[in-house]
Coordinates of C-alpha atoms and ligand atoms in Angstrom, one line a residue:
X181 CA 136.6 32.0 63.4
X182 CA 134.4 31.5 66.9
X183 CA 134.6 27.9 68.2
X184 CA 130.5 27.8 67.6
X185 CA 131.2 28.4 63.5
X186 CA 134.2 26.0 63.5
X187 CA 131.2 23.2 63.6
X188 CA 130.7 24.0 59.9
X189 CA 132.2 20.6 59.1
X190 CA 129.5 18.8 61.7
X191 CA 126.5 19.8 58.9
X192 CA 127.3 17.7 55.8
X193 CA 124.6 20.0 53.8
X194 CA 126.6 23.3 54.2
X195 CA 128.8 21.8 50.6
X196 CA 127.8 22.4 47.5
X197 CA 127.0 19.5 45.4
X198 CA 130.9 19.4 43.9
X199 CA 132.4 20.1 47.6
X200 CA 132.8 23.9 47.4
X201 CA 131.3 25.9 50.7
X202 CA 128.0 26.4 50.2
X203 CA 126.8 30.0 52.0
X204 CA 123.8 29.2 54.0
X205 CA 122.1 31.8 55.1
X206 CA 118.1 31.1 55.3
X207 CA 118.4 29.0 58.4
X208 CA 115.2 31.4 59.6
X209 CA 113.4 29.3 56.8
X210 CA 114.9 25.7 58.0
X211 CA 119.0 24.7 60.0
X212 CA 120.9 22.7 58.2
X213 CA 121.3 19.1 60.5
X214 CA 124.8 17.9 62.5
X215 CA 125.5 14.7 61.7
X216 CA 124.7 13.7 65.2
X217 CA 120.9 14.5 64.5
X218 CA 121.2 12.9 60.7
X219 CA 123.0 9.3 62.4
X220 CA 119.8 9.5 65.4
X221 CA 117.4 9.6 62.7
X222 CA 119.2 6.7 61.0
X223 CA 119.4 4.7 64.0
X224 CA 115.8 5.2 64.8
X225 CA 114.9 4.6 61.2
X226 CA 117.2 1.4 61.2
X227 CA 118.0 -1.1 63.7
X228 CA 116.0 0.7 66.4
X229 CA 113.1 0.8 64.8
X230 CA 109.8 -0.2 66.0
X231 CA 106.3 1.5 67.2
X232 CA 106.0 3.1 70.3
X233 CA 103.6 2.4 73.3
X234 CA 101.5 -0.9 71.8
X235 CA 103.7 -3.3 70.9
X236 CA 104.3 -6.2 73.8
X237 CA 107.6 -7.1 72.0
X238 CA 111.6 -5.6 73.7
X239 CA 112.1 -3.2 70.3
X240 CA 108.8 -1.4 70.8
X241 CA 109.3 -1.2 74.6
X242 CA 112.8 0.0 74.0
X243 CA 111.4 2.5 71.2
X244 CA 108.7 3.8 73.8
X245 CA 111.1 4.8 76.5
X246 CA 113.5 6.6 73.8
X247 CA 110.0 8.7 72.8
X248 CA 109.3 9.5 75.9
X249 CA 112.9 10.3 76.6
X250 CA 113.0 12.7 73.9
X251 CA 109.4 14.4 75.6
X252 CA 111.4 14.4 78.8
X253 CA 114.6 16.2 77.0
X254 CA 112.2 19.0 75.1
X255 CA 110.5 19.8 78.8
X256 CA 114.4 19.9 80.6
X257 CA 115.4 22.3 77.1
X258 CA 112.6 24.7 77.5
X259 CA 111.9 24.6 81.0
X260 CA 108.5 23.1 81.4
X261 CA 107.2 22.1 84.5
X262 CA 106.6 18.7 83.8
X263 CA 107.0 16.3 80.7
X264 CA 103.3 16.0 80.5
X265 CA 102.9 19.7 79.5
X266 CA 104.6 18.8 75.9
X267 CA 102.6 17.7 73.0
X268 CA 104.4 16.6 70.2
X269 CA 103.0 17.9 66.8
X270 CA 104.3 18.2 63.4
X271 CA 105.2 22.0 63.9
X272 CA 104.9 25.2 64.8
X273 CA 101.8 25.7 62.2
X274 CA 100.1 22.5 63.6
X275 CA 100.8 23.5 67.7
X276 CA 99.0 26.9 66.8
X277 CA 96.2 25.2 65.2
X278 CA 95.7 22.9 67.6
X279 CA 95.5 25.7 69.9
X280 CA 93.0 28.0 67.6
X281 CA 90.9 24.9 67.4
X282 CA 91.0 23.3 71.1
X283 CA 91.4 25.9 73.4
X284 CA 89.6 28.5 70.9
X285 CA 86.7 26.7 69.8
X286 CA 86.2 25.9 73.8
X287 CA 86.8 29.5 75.3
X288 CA 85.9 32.2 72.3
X289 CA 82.8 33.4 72.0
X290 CA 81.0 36.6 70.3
X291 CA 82.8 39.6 71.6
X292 CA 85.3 38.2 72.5
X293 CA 89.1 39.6 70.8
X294 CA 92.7 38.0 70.3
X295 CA 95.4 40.4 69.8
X296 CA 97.8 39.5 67.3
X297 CA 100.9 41.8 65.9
X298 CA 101.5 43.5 62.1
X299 CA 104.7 40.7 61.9
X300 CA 102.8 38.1 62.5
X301 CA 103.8 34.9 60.4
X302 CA 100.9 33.7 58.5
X303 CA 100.6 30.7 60.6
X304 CA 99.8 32.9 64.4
X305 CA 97.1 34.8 62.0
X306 CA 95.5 32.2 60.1
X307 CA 94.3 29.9 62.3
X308 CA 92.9 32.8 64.2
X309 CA 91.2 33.8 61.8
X310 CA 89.6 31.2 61.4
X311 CA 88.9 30.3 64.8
X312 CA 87.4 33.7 65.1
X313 CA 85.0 32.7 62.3
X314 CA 84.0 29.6 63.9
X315 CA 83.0 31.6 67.3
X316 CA 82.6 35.6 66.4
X317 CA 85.3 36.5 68.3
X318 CA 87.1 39.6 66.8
X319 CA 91.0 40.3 65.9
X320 CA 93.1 43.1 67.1
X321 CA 95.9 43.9 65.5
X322 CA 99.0 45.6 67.7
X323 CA 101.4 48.0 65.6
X324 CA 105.2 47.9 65.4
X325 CA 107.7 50.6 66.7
X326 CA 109.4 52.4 64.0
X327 CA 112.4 50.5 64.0
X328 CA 110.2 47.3 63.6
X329 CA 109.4 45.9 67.2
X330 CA 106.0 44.9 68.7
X331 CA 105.2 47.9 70.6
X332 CA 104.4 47.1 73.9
X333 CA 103.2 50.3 75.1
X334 CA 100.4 50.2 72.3
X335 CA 99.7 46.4 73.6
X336 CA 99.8 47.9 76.9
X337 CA 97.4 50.9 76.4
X338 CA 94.6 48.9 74.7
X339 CA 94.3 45.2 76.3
X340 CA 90.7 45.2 78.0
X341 CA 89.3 42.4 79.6
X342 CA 87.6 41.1 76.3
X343 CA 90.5 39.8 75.3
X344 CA 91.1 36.2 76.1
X345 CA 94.6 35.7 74.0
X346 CA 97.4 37.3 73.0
X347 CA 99.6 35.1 70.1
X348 CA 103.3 37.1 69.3
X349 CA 106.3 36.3 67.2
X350 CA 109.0 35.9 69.9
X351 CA 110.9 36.4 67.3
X352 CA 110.2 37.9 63.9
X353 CA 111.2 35.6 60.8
X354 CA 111.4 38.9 59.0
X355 CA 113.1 41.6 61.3
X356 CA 114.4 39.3 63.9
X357 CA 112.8 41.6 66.4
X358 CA 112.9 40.1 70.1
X359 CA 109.1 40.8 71.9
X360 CA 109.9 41.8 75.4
X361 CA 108.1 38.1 76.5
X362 CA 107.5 38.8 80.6
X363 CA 106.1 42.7 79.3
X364 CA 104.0 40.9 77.1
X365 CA 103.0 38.8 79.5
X366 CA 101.8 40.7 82.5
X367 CA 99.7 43.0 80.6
X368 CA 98.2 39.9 79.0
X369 CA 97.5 38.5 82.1
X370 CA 96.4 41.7 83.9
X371 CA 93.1 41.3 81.8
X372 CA 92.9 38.0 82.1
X373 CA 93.8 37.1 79.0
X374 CA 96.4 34.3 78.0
X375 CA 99.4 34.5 76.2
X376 CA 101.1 32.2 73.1
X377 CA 104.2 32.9 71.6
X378 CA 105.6 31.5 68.6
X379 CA 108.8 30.4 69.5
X380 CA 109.9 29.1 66.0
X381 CA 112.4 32.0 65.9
X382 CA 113.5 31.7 69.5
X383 CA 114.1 28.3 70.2
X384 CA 116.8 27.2 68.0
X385 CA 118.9 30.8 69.2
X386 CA 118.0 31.5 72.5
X387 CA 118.0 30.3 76.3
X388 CA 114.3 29.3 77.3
X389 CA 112.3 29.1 80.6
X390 CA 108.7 28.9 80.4
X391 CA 108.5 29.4 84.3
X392 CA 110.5 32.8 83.8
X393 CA 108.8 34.0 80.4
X394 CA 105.7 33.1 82.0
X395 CA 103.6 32.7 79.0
X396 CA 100.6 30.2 78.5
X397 CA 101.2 28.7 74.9
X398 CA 104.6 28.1 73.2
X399 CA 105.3 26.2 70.3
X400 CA 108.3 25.6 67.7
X401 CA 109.5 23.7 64.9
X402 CA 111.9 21.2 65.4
X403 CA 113.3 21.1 61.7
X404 CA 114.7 25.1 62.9
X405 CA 116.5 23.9 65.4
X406 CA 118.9 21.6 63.7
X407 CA 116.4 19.0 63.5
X408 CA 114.2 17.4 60.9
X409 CA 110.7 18.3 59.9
X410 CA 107.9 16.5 60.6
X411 CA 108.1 17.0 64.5
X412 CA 107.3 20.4 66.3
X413 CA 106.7 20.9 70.4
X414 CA 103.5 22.9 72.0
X415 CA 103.7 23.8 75.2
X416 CA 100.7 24.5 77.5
X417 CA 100.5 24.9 80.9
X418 CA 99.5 21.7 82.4
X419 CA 95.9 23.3 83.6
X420 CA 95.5 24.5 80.1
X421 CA 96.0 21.2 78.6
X422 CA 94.2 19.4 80.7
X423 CA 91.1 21.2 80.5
X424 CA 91.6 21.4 76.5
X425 CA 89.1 18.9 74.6
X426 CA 90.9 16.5 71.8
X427 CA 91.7 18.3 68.4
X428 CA 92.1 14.6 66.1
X429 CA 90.1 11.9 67.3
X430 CA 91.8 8.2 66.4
X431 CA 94.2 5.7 68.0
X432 CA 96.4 6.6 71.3
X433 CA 94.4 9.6 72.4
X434 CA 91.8 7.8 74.2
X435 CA 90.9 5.9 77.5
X436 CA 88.3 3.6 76.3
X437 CA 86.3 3.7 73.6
X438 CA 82.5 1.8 72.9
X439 CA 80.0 2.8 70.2
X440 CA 77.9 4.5 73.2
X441 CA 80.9 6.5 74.5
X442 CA 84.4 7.2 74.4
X443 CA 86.3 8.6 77.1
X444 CA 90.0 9.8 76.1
X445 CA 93.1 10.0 77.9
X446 CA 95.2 12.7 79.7
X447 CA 97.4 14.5 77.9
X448 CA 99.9 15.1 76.1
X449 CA 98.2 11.7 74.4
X450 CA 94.8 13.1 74.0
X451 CA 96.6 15.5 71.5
X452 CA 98.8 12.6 70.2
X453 CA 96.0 11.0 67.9
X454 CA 97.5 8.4 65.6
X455 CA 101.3 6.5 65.6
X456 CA 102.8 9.4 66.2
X457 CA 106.1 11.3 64.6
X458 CA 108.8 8.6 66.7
X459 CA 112.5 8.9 64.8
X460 CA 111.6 12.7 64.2
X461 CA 111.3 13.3 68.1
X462 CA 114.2 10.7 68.4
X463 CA 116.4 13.2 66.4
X464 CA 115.0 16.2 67.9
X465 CA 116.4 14.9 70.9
X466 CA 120.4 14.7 69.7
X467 CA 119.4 18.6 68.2
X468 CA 118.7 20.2 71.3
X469 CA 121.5 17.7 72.8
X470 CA 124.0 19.2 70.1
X471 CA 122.6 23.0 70.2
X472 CA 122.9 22.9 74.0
X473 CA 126.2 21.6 74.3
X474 CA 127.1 24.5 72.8
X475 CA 124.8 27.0 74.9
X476 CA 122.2 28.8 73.9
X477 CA 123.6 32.1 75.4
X478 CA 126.5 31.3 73.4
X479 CA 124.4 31.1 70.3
X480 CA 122.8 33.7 70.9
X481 CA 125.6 36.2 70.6
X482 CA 127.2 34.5 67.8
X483 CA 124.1 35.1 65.7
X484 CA 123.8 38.8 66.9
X485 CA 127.1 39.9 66.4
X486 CA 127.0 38.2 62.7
X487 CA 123.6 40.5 61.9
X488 CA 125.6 43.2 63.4
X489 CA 128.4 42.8 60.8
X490 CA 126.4 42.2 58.3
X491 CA 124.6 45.5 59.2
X492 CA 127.4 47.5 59.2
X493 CA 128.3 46.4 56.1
X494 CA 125.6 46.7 53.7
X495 CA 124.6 49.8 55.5
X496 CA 127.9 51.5 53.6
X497 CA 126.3 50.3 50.1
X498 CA 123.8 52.8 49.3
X499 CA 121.3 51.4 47.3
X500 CA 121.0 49.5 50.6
X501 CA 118.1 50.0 52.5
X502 CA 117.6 47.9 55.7
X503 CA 114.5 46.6 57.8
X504 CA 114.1 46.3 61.6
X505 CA 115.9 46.8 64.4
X506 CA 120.1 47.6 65.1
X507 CA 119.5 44.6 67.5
X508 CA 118.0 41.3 66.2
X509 CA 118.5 37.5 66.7
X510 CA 120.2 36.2 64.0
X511 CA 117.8 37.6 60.9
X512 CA 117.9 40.7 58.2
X513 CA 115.9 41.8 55.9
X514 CA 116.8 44.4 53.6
X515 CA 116.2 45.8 49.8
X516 CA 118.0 46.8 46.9
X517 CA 117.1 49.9 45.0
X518 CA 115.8 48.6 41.5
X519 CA 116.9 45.1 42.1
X520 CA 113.7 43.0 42.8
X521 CA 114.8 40.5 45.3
X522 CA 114.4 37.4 43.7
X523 CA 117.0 38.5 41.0
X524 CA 119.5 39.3 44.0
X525 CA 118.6 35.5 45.5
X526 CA 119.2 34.0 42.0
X527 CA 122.5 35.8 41.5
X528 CA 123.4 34.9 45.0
X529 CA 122.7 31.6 44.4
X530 CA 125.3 31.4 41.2
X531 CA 127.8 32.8 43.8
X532 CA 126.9 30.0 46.0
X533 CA 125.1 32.1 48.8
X534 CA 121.9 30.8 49.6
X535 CA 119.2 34.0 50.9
X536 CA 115.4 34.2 51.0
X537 CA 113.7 36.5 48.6
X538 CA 110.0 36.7 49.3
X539 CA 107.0 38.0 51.9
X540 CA 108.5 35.0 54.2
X541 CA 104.6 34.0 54.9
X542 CA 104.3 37.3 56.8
X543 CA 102.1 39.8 54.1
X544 CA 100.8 41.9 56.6
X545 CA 104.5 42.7 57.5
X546 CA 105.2 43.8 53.7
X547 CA 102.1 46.0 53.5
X548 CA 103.7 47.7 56.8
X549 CA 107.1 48.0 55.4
X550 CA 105.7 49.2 52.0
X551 CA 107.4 46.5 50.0
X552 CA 106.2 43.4 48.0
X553 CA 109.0 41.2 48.9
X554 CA 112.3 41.6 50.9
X555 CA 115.7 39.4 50.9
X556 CA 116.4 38.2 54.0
X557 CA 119.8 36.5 54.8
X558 CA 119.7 34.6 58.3
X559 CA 122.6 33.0 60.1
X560 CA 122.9 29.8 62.3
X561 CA 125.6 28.5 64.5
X562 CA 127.5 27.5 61.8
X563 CA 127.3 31.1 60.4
X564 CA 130.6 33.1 60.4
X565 CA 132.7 35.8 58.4
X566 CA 133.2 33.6 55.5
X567 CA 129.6 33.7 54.5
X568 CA 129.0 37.8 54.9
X569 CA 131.9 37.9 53.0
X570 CA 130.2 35.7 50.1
X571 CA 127.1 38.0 50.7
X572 CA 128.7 40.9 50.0
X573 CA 130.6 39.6 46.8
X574 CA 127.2 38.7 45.6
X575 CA 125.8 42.2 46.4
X576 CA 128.5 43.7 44.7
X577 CA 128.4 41.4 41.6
X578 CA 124.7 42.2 41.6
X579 CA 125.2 46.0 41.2
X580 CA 127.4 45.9 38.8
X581 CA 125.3 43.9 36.4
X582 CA 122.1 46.1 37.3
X583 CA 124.2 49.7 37.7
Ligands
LIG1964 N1 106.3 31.2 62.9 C1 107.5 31.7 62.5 C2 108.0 32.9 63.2 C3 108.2 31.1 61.5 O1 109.4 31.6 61.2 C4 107.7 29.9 60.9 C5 108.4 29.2 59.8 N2 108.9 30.1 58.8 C6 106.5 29.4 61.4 C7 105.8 30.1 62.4 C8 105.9 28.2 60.8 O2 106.7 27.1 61.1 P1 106.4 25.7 60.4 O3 106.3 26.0 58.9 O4 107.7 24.9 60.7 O5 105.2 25.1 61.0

């Protein structure tokens, strides 16, 4: 067992509900939480608790400056160039909306194109489409390599200046494909256009620096990276965010406001509208305290050389058939012949392993790969041996009640 899986008994949810281990592996769809992160939220939601930024009292003073705190951890975690380039939001889905809507609705007009990718989660095309429907700008859609990667020479090839975004999967939820980020990049920026990435994938498993991946838009889920839900981080370049108009009107997000006209503030609080999400950032601050601790890099190859295992395995069980690439971070997707997947999830589950069976919000992906569904089992830093091992048993359980 690796020192990074030996924190198994820091995540009080990875027991079953009589004490037994409890095989988790759909961290891709939400981590399991450290107890550090579950006693933050507890503190926060207990004797620490007050509002943040209006209160004249020492609790809501004290509460501010732990907020803030936490917007000043995410920035030093991803490498931002300043705290006042992160927005706090309730997610990935909400970051990319807020996006679609600000910056879209303010620079897309008719003719205009955004280039997505076919493994695109359902939230980085939705609220594009939409978007796109609002203005008449027009969607491009960038193929995968065979083995299931975006394929940058394709995105390469057919950028023209009429595209004004690019929005990639860092990583795919499905495939666990990495994009080649600075590739993507430069030949987004050679037209002019900017560049998001979804980062839910890549946060909670890899080492980030927005100066060095040198994209324009990032955002991720907090409740993926051994946080809780409710709280997500986009990340704009400060001139970005600045010259983006408010997506929520209402308390917080304004400078001064009369019946006549209201003026709003600077961000991130012109994207903050409301009392925003406090003990959730609170508690995404002792995640990315606990994750780093443990280095990302470190994390990294833990999950890697899990999927690798795991590869090697059920690639010598023939009614095996896997998706995406031999290198992935942390994620695999694969099928059973004549076994629909949810069946394989709910004999898993008697077995106590817990996998995703499903089109994991990414349809287009499924049309591509020719499936309806596929199960996906994806590992965390509390992943090791013990739970392939589980997978396995289950697999072979399962073909011996469908053989
Ligand atoms: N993008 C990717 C790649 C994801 O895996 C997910 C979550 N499955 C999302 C976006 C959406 O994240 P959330 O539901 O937390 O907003």
């Amino acid at each position: 067992m690796t020192a990074i899986s030996a924190r198994k008994a820091d995540f009080p949810g990875l027991l079953t509900r009589d004490g037994k281990p409890w095989h988790y592996l759909d961290t891709a769809a939400t981590a399991q939480k450290p107890q550090a992160v579950i006693d933050a939220m507890s503190r926060a939601l207990g004797p620490d608790y007050a509002t943040v930024h209006r209160g004249v009292y020492a609790r809501s003073a004290e509460m501010t400056l732990a907020y803030e705190a936490a917007r000043r951890r995410v920035a030093q975690f991803i490498g931002a160039a300043s705290e006042t380039e992160i927005v706090f939001v309730r997610g990935a889905t909400e970051g990319i909306n807020l996006v679609a809507s600000s910056w879209g609705g303010e620079n897309l007009k008719p003719g205009d194109r955004i280039m997505l990718s076919q493994l695109e989660h359902h939230s980085n095309i939705v609220p594009w489409q939409m978007v796109a429907e609002r203005t008449g700008a027009k969607i491009d859609v960038c193929p995968l390599t065979e083995d299931g990667r975006i394929d940058l020479d394709w995105l390469e090839a057919k950028l023209t200046e009429k595209h004004k975004l690019v929005a990639l999967a860092h990583v795919s939820n499905v495939l666990g494909s990495v994009l080649g980020a600075k590739r993507a990049a430069k030949a987004a920026h050679a037209v002019g256009a900017k560049l998001l990435l979804d980062g839910c994938q890549s946060a909670p498993r890899m080492r980030l620096d927005m100066g060095e991946l040198d994209c324009d838009f990032f955002v991720f889920s907090g409740h993926k990276l051994y946080g809780p839900t409710g709280i997500g981080v986009l990340w704009a370049r400060e001139e970005l965010l600045d010259a983006m108009p408010p997506w929520q009107g209402g308390g917080s997000m304004i400078d001064k406001v009369t019946f006549e006209k209201t003026t709003y503030a600077p961000p991130p609080q012109r994207f903050e509208a409301g009392t925003p999400m406090i003990t959730e950032a609170i508690a995404l601050r002792a995640a990315i305290d606990y994750v780093e601790q443990l280095r990302m890099e470190r994390l990294y190859e833990h999950e890697n050389g899990l999927v690798r295992q795991a590869r090697e395995a059920l690639s010598q069980i023939n009614s095996i058939q896997l998706f995406g690439p031999e290198s992935s971070a942390g994620i695999l997707s694969f099928a059973m012949e004549g076994v629909h997947p949810h069946d394989l999830g709910t004999i898993l589950d008697e077995e106590n392993v817990a996998i995703r069976a499903g089109h994991h919000c990414a349809q287009p992906l499924m049309e591509h790969l020719d499936v309806p569904a596929t199960a996906r089992a994806s590992f965390g830093l509390y992943s090791d041996e013990s739970d392939i091992a589980a997978l396995l048993r289950g697999i072979e359980r399962t073909q011996r009640i469908f053989g």
